[in-house]
Amino acid sequence: MGNAPGSLESLRRTNRLRVLQTVQSRGAASRADIVRLTGLSRTTVSSLVADLLAEDLLVERTDQQPLPVSPNGGRPATLLTLNPGSGGYLGVHFGHDSVRVAVADLSCTVLAEEQRDVAVDEHVRDSFGYAHRAALRLLEQLDLPASRMVGLGVAVSAPVRHGSGTLASPSPLKGWDDVDVAGEWHRRLHLPVHVGNDANLGAVAEWMFGAGRGVDDFVYVMLSDGVGSGIILKGQVHEGATGTAGELGHVVVAPDGYVCRCGNRGCLETVAGGRALALALSQARGPDTTLDDVLRLTAAGDVGALRAVEDAGRAVGHALSGLCTMLDPRLIVVGGRTGTAGEPLLEGIRATLARELSPPLNRSVRVVPGALGTRAEVLGAIALAHRETPAHVLPGATPAGALPGAVPGAVREHAR
Ligand SMILES: [Zn+2]
């Protein structure tokens, strides 16, 4: 498909898209950035930007607050961004036992969100129904028509086969076998849908917005009901050959322990997952003890809860030591619901890494809490939708009528 030489209008439309694409991919860009990155002349950029400002598709930012989607600093004062109010993204995170839904504007700023405990693994369809109703409810609260949304990111607690949108098979989530996540959500919301593994997306969010900003080699550990990790190497998520890289929860740490839902025995998740932590305290606190009870007791300084959380941290540290030896990350970011336990957990991880790693690794790897808490995964889903939305589906980027749902091949999925 070549250009249409001689068609000034066509050329201008192409250049306009390049300007929007440049601003979108960087989150914010000055006019000089656009000139440098597109190779267009200063005059052309100036004229196109003036049009886009007049049409409210771009806005000028004069503050120095860096946008989360462009971690590189050093920007001049006047930055252009997409007009955040001209559209937005939806994000959904399906954990094992909870669902979180968020609506964000085009700058990835969350406008509204909702979370509910749902037994996702056992009731996939119910959890989809809840998330769908929550998304519509949030849009209604915000008085935003669904047609303004340009993409949906979905984070799932299972490995996602790269580029296929399907879960890697066999999936450790039995109820999710044969569920076409992207297709199902496209049918529900008529939006381009992008699906990724939740720990990988949590890593992306901490890298873009949180504790991993400015660090291009780190491991995000998601400790919740399930246990997973996302590995960022040279600023890219490392997915592995089958999309299962970073499945830390299924590293064997107790060969004689409980059988895991994956079928192996003694996986980290059977020792440090939410159910394992609740079980560890159930003798002392009764059979109905939950992970939330454990976290509440830990915060209150209960000796038994502190012991359980520290022991879980040691098991996580043991599983991480091999990973650190092989990959030499600069940073370990600990997130997820159990991650909110803070220092007792982190101390368990640090003590084990200090003992099991050889110098200089044992001194170079820092272990820090995540900055985004239990929201990291849904923020990562929004970041995924943002990154995978091409400029030509943004509102106003094409002549009226070309809406996202009408873009051929718009249902795409990535765990990147
Ligand atoms: Zn397992």
GROMACS .gro file of C-alpha atoms and ligand atoms in nm:
model
  417
    1MET     CA    1   0.000   0.000   0.000
    2GLY     CA    2   0.185   0.306  -0.119
    3ASN     CA    3   0.108   0.668  -0.058
    4ALA     CA    4  -0.113   0.847  -0.303
    5PRO     CA    5   0.132   1.092  -0.454
    6GLY     CA    6  -0.032   1.414  -0.551
    7SER     CA    7  -0.303   1.383  -0.292
    8LEU     CA    8  -0.220   1.664  -0.055
    9GLU     CA    9  -0.514   1.579   0.168
   10SER     CA   10  -0.408   1.217   0.197
   11LEU     CA   11  -0.054   1.319   0.285
   12ARG     CA   12  -0.177   1.561   0.546
   13ARG     CA   13  -0.397   1.293   0.703
   14THR     CA   14  -0.103   1.052   0.715
   15ASN     CA   15   0.118   1.314   0.877
   16ARG     CA   16  -0.155   1.399   1.124
   17LEU     CA   17  -0.169   1.034   1.231
   18ARG     CA   18   0.207   1.028   1.272
   19VAL     CA   19   0.186   1.328   1.506
   20LEU     CA   20  -0.091   1.165   1.712
   21GLN     CA   21   0.096   0.833   1.715
   22THR     CA   22   0.412   1.003   1.837
   23VAL     CA   23   0.232   1.183   2.118
   24GLN     CA   24   0.043   0.868   2.214
   25SER     CA   25   0.345   0.637   2.218
   26ARG     CA   26   0.544   0.874   2.439
   27GLY     CA   27   0.255   0.985   2.654
   28ALA     CA   28   0.371   1.346   2.610
   29ALA     CA   29   0.592   1.515   2.354
   30SER     CA   30   0.708   1.865   2.271
   31ARG     CA   31   0.686   2.004   1.919
   32ALA     CA   32   1.063   1.956   1.891
   33ASP     CA   33   1.024   1.589   1.994
   34ILE     CA   34   0.767   1.541   1.719
   35VAL     CA   35   0.992   1.702   1.458
   36ARG     CA   36   1.281   1.479   1.563
   37LEU     CA   37   1.078   1.157   1.583
   38THR     CA   38   0.871   1.195   1.267
   39GLY     CA   39   1.125   1.365   1.042
   40LEU     CA   40   0.853   1.615   0.942
   41SER     CA   41   0.950   1.978   0.904
   42ARG     CA   42   0.906   2.223   1.190
   43THR     CA   43   0.649   2.419   0.985
   44THR     CA   44   0.442   2.109   0.908
   45VAL     CA   45   0.444   1.995   1.270
   46SER     CA   46   0.353   2.341   1.390
   47SER     CA   47   0.057   2.361   1.153
   48LEU     CA   48  -0.070   2.008   1.231
   49VAL     CA   49  -0.037   2.064   1.606
   50ALA     CA   50  -0.230   2.391   1.578
   51ASP     CA   51  -0.514   2.204   1.403
   52LEU     CA   52  -0.514   1.924   1.661
   53LEU     CA   53  -0.518   2.174   1.947
   54ALA     CA   54  -0.806   2.362   1.786
   55GLU     CA   55  -1.001   2.037   1.755
   56ASP     CA   56  -0.933   1.952   2.123
   57LEU     CA   57  -0.759   1.629   2.025
   58LEU     CA   58  -0.432   1.747   2.179
   59VAL     CA   59  -0.384   1.963   2.486
   60GLU     CA   60  -0.082   2.149   2.617
   61ARG     CA   61   0.065   2.066   2.954
   62THR     CA   62   0.280   2.328   3.114
   63ASP     CA   63   0.360   2.150   3.439
   64GLN     CA   64   0.672   1.938   3.485
   65GLN     CA   65   0.489   1.633   3.608
   66PRO     CA   66   0.617   1.348   3.394
   67LEU     CA   67   0.351   1.127   3.248
   68PRO     CA   68   0.369   0.767   3.363
   69VAL     CA   69   0.382   0.619   3.015
   70SER     CA   70   0.716   0.785   2.929
   71PRO     CA   71   0.968   0.714   3.200
   72ASN     CA   72   1.249   0.901   3.025
   73GLY     CA   73   1.293   1.246   3.167
   74GLY     CA   74   1.438   1.568   3.033
   75ARG     CA   75   1.143   1.727   2.866
   76PRO     CA   76   1.100   2.091   2.784
   77ALA     CA   77   0.827   2.286   2.958
   78THR     CA   78   0.545   2.277   2.703
   79LEU     CA   79   0.434   1.924   2.636
   80LEU     CA   80   0.155   1.801   2.418
   81THR     CA   81  -0.064   1.512   2.526
   82LEU     CA   82  -0.374   1.350   2.389
   83ASN     CA   83  -0.678   1.524   2.529
   84PRO     CA   84  -0.754   1.284   2.813
   85GLY     CA   85  -1.124   1.364   2.797
   86SER     CA   86  -1.165   1.264   2.434
   87GLY     CA   87  -1.171   0.891   2.506
   88GLY     CA   88  -1.060   0.626   2.748
   89TYR     CA   89  -0.964   0.270   2.832
   90LEU     CA   90  -1.126  -0.001   3.038
   91GLY     CA   91  -0.921  -0.240   3.247
   92VAL     CA   92  -1.029  -0.561   3.418
   93HIS     CA   93  -0.828  -0.786   3.648
   94PHE     CA   94  -0.951  -1.138   3.716
   95GLY     CA   95  -0.761  -1.264   4.021
   96HIS     CA   96  -0.832  -1.608   4.162
   97ASP     CA   97  -1.072  -1.471   4.421
   98SER     CA   98  -1.147  -1.116   4.316
   99VAL     CA   99  -1.232  -0.894   4.020
  100ARG     CA  100  -1.127  -0.532   3.977
  101VAL     CA  101  -1.260  -0.303   3.704
  102ALA     CA  102  -1.131   0.046   3.621
  103VAL     CA  103  -1.203   0.323   3.372
  104ALA     CA  104  -0.914   0.551   3.270
  105ASP     CA  105  -0.878   0.848   3.040
  106LEU     CA  106  -0.637   0.853   2.745
  107SER     CA  107  -0.349   0.956   2.971
  108CYS     CA  108  -0.405   0.635   3.175
  109THR     CA  109  -0.533   0.830   3.474
  110VAL     CA  110  -0.792   0.618   3.651
  111LEU     CA  111  -1.129   0.797   3.676
  112ALA     CA  112  -1.325   0.531   3.864
  113GLU     CA  113  -1.282   0.175   3.978
  114GLU     CA  114  -1.457  -0.104   4.160
  115GLN     CA  115  -1.340  -0.426   4.323
  116ARG     CA  116  -1.531  -0.724   4.455
  117ASP     CA  117  -1.444  -1.066   4.599
  118VAL     CA  118  -1.565  -1.325   4.350
  119ALA     CA  119  -1.467  -1.694   4.332
  120VAL     CA  120  -1.330  -1.644   3.981
  121ASP     CA  121  -1.169  -1.985   3.930
  122GLU     CA  122  -1.490  -2.173   4.004
  123HIS     CA  123  -1.732  -1.926   3.843
  124VAL     CA  124  -1.576  -1.779   3.531
  125ARG     CA  125  -1.906  -1.679   3.366
  126ASP     CA  126  -2.036  -1.516   3.684
  127SER     CA  127  -1.715  -1.318   3.718
  128PHE     CA  128  -1.744  -1.203   3.356
  129GLY     CA  129  -2.103  -1.098   3.422
  130TYR     CA  130  -2.003  -0.902   3.730
  131ALA     CA  131  -1.713  -0.728   3.549
  132HIS     CA  132  -1.940  -0.637   3.257
  133ARG     CA  133  -2.205  -0.484   3.484
  134ALA     CA  134  -1.937  -0.302   3.685
  135ALA     CA  135  -1.785  -0.153   3.369
  136LEU     CA  136  -2.123  -0.024   3.251
  137ARG     CA  137  -2.202   0.106   3.600
  138LEU     CA  138  -1.873   0.299   3.621
  139LEU     CA  139  -1.921   0.452   3.276
  140GLU     CA  140  -2.271   0.559   3.375
  141GLN     CA  141  -2.142   0.716   3.698
  142LEU     CA  142  -1.885   0.907   3.494
  143ASP     CA  143  -2.145   1.001   3.235
  144LEU     CA  144  -1.914   0.857   2.969
  145PRO     CA  145  -2.071   0.682   2.670
  146ALA     CA  146  -1.920   0.335   2.607
  147SER     CA  147  -1.854   0.446   2.250
  148ARG     CA  148  -1.581   0.678   2.383
  149MET     CA  149  -1.378   0.381   2.507
  150VAL     CA  150  -1.105   0.285   2.260
  151GLY     CA  151  -0.971  -0.034   2.415
  152LEU     CA  152  -1.007  -0.292   2.690
  153GLY     CA  153  -0.717  -0.458   2.872
  154VAL     CA  154  -0.783  -0.784   3.056
  155ALA     CA  155  -0.544  -0.929   3.315
  156VAL     CA  156  -0.590  -1.300   3.391
  157SER     CA  157  -0.423  -1.519   3.654
  158ALA     CA  158  -0.290  -1.771   3.405
  159PRO     CA  159  -0.019  -1.781   3.139
  160VAL     CA  160  -0.134  -1.629   2.810
  161ARG     CA  161  -0.004  -1.774   2.486
  162HIS     CA  162   0.182  -1.496   2.311
  163GLY     CA  163  -0.011  -1.325   2.035
  164SER     CA  164  -0.300  -1.575   2.042
  165GLY     CA  165  -0.524  -1.434   2.317
  166THR     CA  166  -0.580  -1.786   2.446
  167LEU     CA  167  -0.453  -1.923   2.773
  168ALA     CA  168  -0.150  -2.151   2.758
  169SER     CA  169  -0.270  -2.512   2.766
  170PRO     CA  170  -0.314  -2.695   2.991
  171SER     CA  171  -0.407  -2.399   3.206
  172PRO     CA  172  -0.368  -2.424   3.583
  173LEU     CA  173  -0.715  -2.263   3.593
  174LYS     CA  174  -0.940  -2.560   3.518
  175GLY     CA  175  -1.256  -2.353   3.481
  176TRP     CA  176  -1.090  -2.139   3.218
  177ASP     CA  177  -1.012  -2.414   2.970
  178ASP     CA  178  -1.157  -2.327   2.630
  179VAL     CA  179  -1.266  -1.977   2.739
  180ASP     CA  180  -1.203  -1.733   2.453
  181VAL     CA  181  -1.132  -1.433   2.674
  182ALA     CA  182  -1.075  -1.179   2.397
  183GLY     CA  183  -1.366  -1.299   2.182
  184GLU     CA  184  -1.606  -1.305   2.476
  185TRP     CA  185  -1.522  -0.949   2.577
  186HIS     CA  186  -1.529  -0.821   2.223
  187ARG     CA  187  -1.882  -0.957   2.192
  188ARG     CA  188  -1.981  -0.792   2.519
  189LEU     CA  189  -1.833  -0.444   2.468
  190HIS     CA  190  -1.751  -0.422   2.096
  191LEU     CA  191  -1.403  -0.294   2.175
  192PRO     CA  192  -1.055  -0.403   2.076
  193VAL     CA  193  -0.949  -0.642   2.355
  194HIS     CA  194  -0.597  -0.715   2.475
  195VAL     CA  195  -0.530  -0.999   2.717
  196GLY     CA  196  -0.224  -1.049   2.935
  197ASN     CA  197  -0.103  -1.245   3.235
  198ASP     CA  198  -0.174  -1.052   3.552
  199ALA     CA  199   0.173  -1.077   3.708
  200ASN     CA  200   0.330  -0.962   3.381
  201LEU     CA  201   0.090  -0.668   3.368
  202GLY     CA  202   0.153  -0.588   3.734
  203ALA     CA  203   0.522  -0.571   3.643
  204VAL     CA  204   0.446  -0.336   3.354
  205ALA     CA  205   0.242  -0.110   3.583
  206GLU     CA  206   0.510  -0.095   3.854
  207TRP     CA  207   0.765  -0.022   3.581
  208MET     CA  208   0.557   0.256   3.425
  209PHE     CA  209   0.387   0.411   3.727
  210GLY     CA  210   0.532   0.262   4.045
  211ALA     CA  211   0.833   0.123   4.232
  212GLY     CA  212   1.012   0.003   3.918
  213ARG     CA  213   1.020   0.337   3.737
  214GLY     CA  214   1.356   0.396   3.576
  215VAL     CA  215   1.472   0.036   3.638
  216ASP     CA  216   1.493  -0.180   3.326
  217ASP     CA  217   1.588  -0.511   3.491
  218PHE     CA  218   1.363  -0.615   3.775
  219VAL     CA  219   1.128  -0.885   3.897
  220TYR     CA  220   0.777  -0.811   4.017
  221VAL     CA  221   0.643  -1.068   4.262
  222MET     CA  222   0.266  -1.086   4.298
  223LEU     CA  223   0.167  -1.245   4.627
  224SER     CA  224  -0.208  -1.283   4.660
  225ASP     CA  225  -0.435  -1.584   4.666
  226GLY     CA  226  -0.209  -1.703   4.387
  227VAL     CA  227   0.163  -1.640   4.349
  228GLY     CA  228   0.323  -1.520   4.028
  229SER     CA  229   0.593  -1.295   3.896
  230GLY     CA  230   0.662  -1.073   3.598
  231ILE     CA  231   1.016  -1.039   3.469
  232ILE     CA  232   1.130  -0.716   3.304
  233LEU     CA  233   1.458  -0.751   3.115
  234LYS     CA  234   1.606  -0.454   2.932
  235GLY     CA  235   1.271  -0.277   2.959
  236GLN     CA  236   1.069  -0.564   2.808
  237VAL     CA  237   0.848  -0.825   2.971
  238HIS     CA  238   1.013  -1.165   2.933
  239GLU     CA  239   0.736  -1.411   2.848
  240GLY     CA  240   0.940  -1.715   2.753
  241ALA     CA  241   0.881  -1.961   2.468
  242THR     CA  242   0.531  -2.066   2.580
  243GLY     CA  243   0.419  -1.758   2.772
  244THR     CA  244   0.480  -1.920   3.111
  245ALA     CA  245   0.800  -1.742   3.218
  246GLY     CA  246   0.779  -1.608   3.572
  247GLU     CA  247   0.537  -1.869   3.709
  248LEU     CA  248   0.711  -1.839   4.044
  249GLY     CA  249   0.414  -1.990   4.228
  250HIS     CA  250   0.490  -2.326   4.070
  251VAL     CA  251   0.856  -2.348   4.168
  252VAL     CA  252   0.885  -2.648   4.399
  253VAL     CA  253   1.003  -2.544   4.745
  254ALA     CA  254   0.860  -2.827   4.960
  255PRO     CA  255   0.894  -3.161   4.777
  256ASP     CA  256   0.698  -3.345   5.048
  257GLY     CA  257   0.434  -3.074   5.085
  258TYR     CA  258   0.078  -3.038   4.961
  259VAL     CA  259  -0.029  -3.114   4.605
  260CYS     CA  260  -0.075  -2.789   4.408
  261ARG     CA  261  -0.368  -2.707   4.182
  262CYS     CA  262  -0.120  -2.744   3.891
  263GLY     CA  263  -0.074  -3.111   3.986
  264ASN     CA  264   0.281  -3.085   4.120
  265ARG     CA  265   0.367  -3.130   4.486
  266GLY     CA  266   0.510  -2.860   4.708
  267CYS     CA  267   0.488  -2.558   4.475
  268LEU     CA  268   0.560  -2.217   4.633
  269GLU     CA  269   0.189  -2.135   4.609
  270THR     CA  270   0.107  -2.425   4.846
  271VAL     CA  271   0.340  -2.264   5.101
  272ALA     CA  272   0.305  -1.888   5.044
  273GLY     CA  273  -0.029  -1.849   4.862
  274GLY     CA  274  -0.329  -1.694   5.035
  275ARG     CA  275  -0.491  -2.025   5.123
  276ALA     CA  276  -0.165  -2.160   5.265
  277LEU     CA  277  -0.128  -1.854   5.489
  278ALA     CA  278  -0.485  -1.885   5.611
  279LEU     CA  279  -0.433  -2.256   5.673
  280ALA     CA  280  -0.113  -2.188   5.867
  281LEU     CA  281  -0.312  -1.982   6.116
  282SER     CA  282  -0.628  -2.192   6.122
  283GLN     CA  283  -0.511  -2.419   6.409
  284ALA     CA  284  -0.465  -2.115   6.628
  285ARG     CA  285  -0.748  -1.898   6.495
  286GLY     CA  286  -1.014  -2.140   6.377
  287PRO     CA  287  -1.100  -2.308   6.047
  288ASP     CA  288  -1.266  -2.000   5.894
  289THR     CA  289  -0.948  -1.792   5.903
  290THR     CA  290  -0.897  -1.599   5.579
  291LEU     CA  291  -0.601  -1.423   5.419
  292ASP     CA  292  -0.755  -1.090   5.522
  293ASP     CA  293  -0.756  -1.214   5.885
  294VAL     CA  294  -0.387  -1.302   5.855
  295LEU     CA  295  -0.305  -0.957   5.716
  296ARG     CA  296  -0.512  -0.780   5.979
  297LEU     CA  297  -0.345  -0.979   6.260
  298THR     CA  298   0.000  -0.913   6.109
  299ALA     CA  299  -0.067  -0.539   6.108
  300ALA     CA  300  -0.176  -0.566   6.473
  301GLY     CA  301   0.154  -0.734   6.565
  302ASP     CA  302   0.012  -1.081   6.637
  303VAL     CA  303   0.311  -1.310   6.694
  304GLY     CA  304   0.160  -1.610   6.519
  305ALA     CA  305   0.056  -1.411   6.211
  306LEU     CA  306   0.399  -1.245   6.195
  307ARG     CA  307   0.562  -1.587   6.205
  308ALA     CA  308   0.341  -1.720   5.924
  309VAL     CA  309   0.410  -1.415   5.704
  310GLU     CA  310   0.787  -1.423   5.768
  311ASP     CA  311   0.798  -1.793   5.686
  312ALA     CA  312   0.610  -1.726   5.364
  313GLY     CA  313   0.867  -1.454   5.285
  314ARG     CA  314   1.150  -1.704   5.338
  315ALA     CA  315   0.989  -1.951   5.099
  316VAL     CA  316   0.946  -1.674   4.840
  317GLY     CA  317   1.311  -1.575   4.890
  318HIS     CA  318   1.419  -1.934   4.835
  319ALA     CA  319   1.225  -1.953   4.508
  320LEU     CA  320   1.365  -1.615   4.403
  321SER     CA  321   1.728  -1.700   4.477
  322GLY     CA  322   1.759  -1.926   4.171
  323LEU     CA  323   1.588  -1.665   3.956
  324CYS     CA  324   1.822  -1.392   4.084
  325THR     CA  325   2.131  -1.605   4.026
  326MET     CA  326   2.027  -1.665   3.666
  327LEU     CA  327   1.898  -1.318   3.577
  328ASP     CA  328   2.085  -1.073   3.803
  329PRO     CA  329   1.795  -0.827   3.844
  330ARG     CA  330   1.856  -0.492   4.009
  331LEU     CA  331   1.531  -0.489   4.203
  332ILE     CA  332   1.259  -0.716   4.343
  333VAL     CA  333   0.922  -0.539   4.373
  334VAL     CA  334   0.675  -0.720   4.598
  335GLY     CA  335   0.306  -0.658   4.535
  336GLY     CA  336  -0.033  -0.827   4.562
  337ARG     CA  337  -0.264  -0.857   4.860
  338THR     CA  338  -0.009  -1.041   5.078
  339GLY     CA  339   0.250  -0.787   4.964
  340THR     CA  340   0.064  -0.530   5.174
  341ALA     CA  341   0.195  -0.713   5.486
  342GLY     CA  342   0.510  -0.505   5.434
  343GLU     CA  343   0.830  -0.542   5.635
  344PRO     CA  344   0.773  -0.880   5.805
  345LEU     CA  345   0.727  -1.035   5.462
  346LEU     CA  346   1.008  -0.837   5.298
  347GLU     CA  347   1.248  -0.921   5.581
  348GLY     CA  348   1.183  -1.292   5.524
  349ILE     CA  349   1.264  -1.250   5.155
  350ARG     CA  350   1.574  -1.036   5.220
  351ALA     CA  351   1.714  -1.270   5.486
  352THR     CA  352   1.686  -1.570   5.256
  353LEU     CA  353   1.837  -1.391   4.957
  354ALA     CA  354   2.124  -1.269   5.176
  355ARG     CA  355   2.191  -1.627   5.281
  356GLU     CA  356   2.142  -1.802   4.948
  357LEU     CA  357   2.292  -1.560   4.697
  358SER     CA  358   2.665  -1.537   4.648
  359PRO     CA  359   2.851  -1.204   4.640
  360PRO     CA  360   2.815  -0.953   4.491
  361LEU     CA  361   2.453  -1.045   4.409
  362ASN     CA  362   2.354  -1.075   4.774
  363ARG     CA  363   2.434  -0.706   4.818
  364SER     CA  364   2.314  -0.568   4.486
  365VAL     CA  365   1.954  -0.693   4.474
  366ARG     CA  366   1.713  -0.461   4.654
  367VAL     CA  367   1.374  -0.585   4.776
  368VAL     CA  368   1.107  -0.317   4.797
  369PRO     CA  369   0.728  -0.306   4.835
  370GLY     CA  370   0.520  -0.228   4.528
  371ALA     CA  371   0.390   0.127   4.504
  372LEU     CA  372   0.055   0.035   4.352
  373GLY     CA  373  -0.072  -0.224   4.599
  374THR     CA  374  -0.346  -0.451   4.473
  375ARG     CA  375  -0.425  -0.211   4.186
  376ALA     CA  376  -0.107  -0.289   3.991
  377GLU     CA  377  -0.263  -0.557   3.772
  378VAL     CA  378  -0.564  -0.353   3.660
  379LEU     CA  379  -0.337  -0.055   3.593
  380GLY     CA  380  -0.120  -0.286   3.385
  381ALA     CA  381  -0.428  -0.394   3.190
  382ILE     CA  382  -0.502  -0.028   3.115
  383ALA     CA  383  -0.139   0.030   3.015
  384LEU     CA  384  -0.165  -0.269   2.782
  385ALA     CA  385  -0.477  -0.127   2.616
  386HIS     CA  386  -0.302   0.210   2.586
  387ARG     CA  387   0.010   0.063   2.430
  388GLU     CA  388  -0.179  -0.159   2.188
  389THR     CA  389  -0.421   0.107   2.066
  390PRO     CA  390  -0.295   0.239   1.737
  391ALA     CA  391  -0.331   0.611   1.681
  392HIS     CA  392  -0.578   0.562   1.397
  393VAL     CA  393  -0.849   0.433   1.632
  394LEU     CA  394  -0.825   0.730   1.868
  395PRO     CA  395  -1.126   0.960   1.866
  396GLY     CA  396  -1.108   1.214   1.588
  397ALA     CA  397  -0.790   1.071   1.442
  398THR     CA  398  -0.975   0.961   1.131
  399PRO     CA  399  -1.269   1.109   0.946
  400ALA     CA  400  -1.594   1.076   1.140
  401GLY     CA  401  -1.746   0.730   1.132
  402ALA     CA  402  -1.431   0.522   1.162
  403LEU     CA  403  -1.491   0.384   1.509
  404PRO     CA  404  -1.271   0.137   1.693
  405GLY     CA  405  -1.509  -0.156   1.658
  406ALA     CA  406  -1.503  -0.117   1.282
  407VAL     CA  407  -1.127  -0.153   1.250
  408PRO     CA  408  -1.046  -0.483   1.078
  409GLY     CA  409  -0.844  -0.715   1.297
  410ALA     CA  410  -0.900  -0.493   1.595
  411VAL     CA  411  -0.948  -0.784   1.832
  412ARG     CA  412  -0.591  -0.846   1.926
  413GLU     CA  413  -0.434  -0.985   2.236
  414HIS     CA  414  -0.090  -0.951   2.380
  415ALA     CA  415   0.079  -1.038   2.702
  416ARG     CA  416   0.377  -0.821   2.617
  417ZN      ZN  417   0.192  -2.565   4.123
   0.00000   0.00000   0.00000
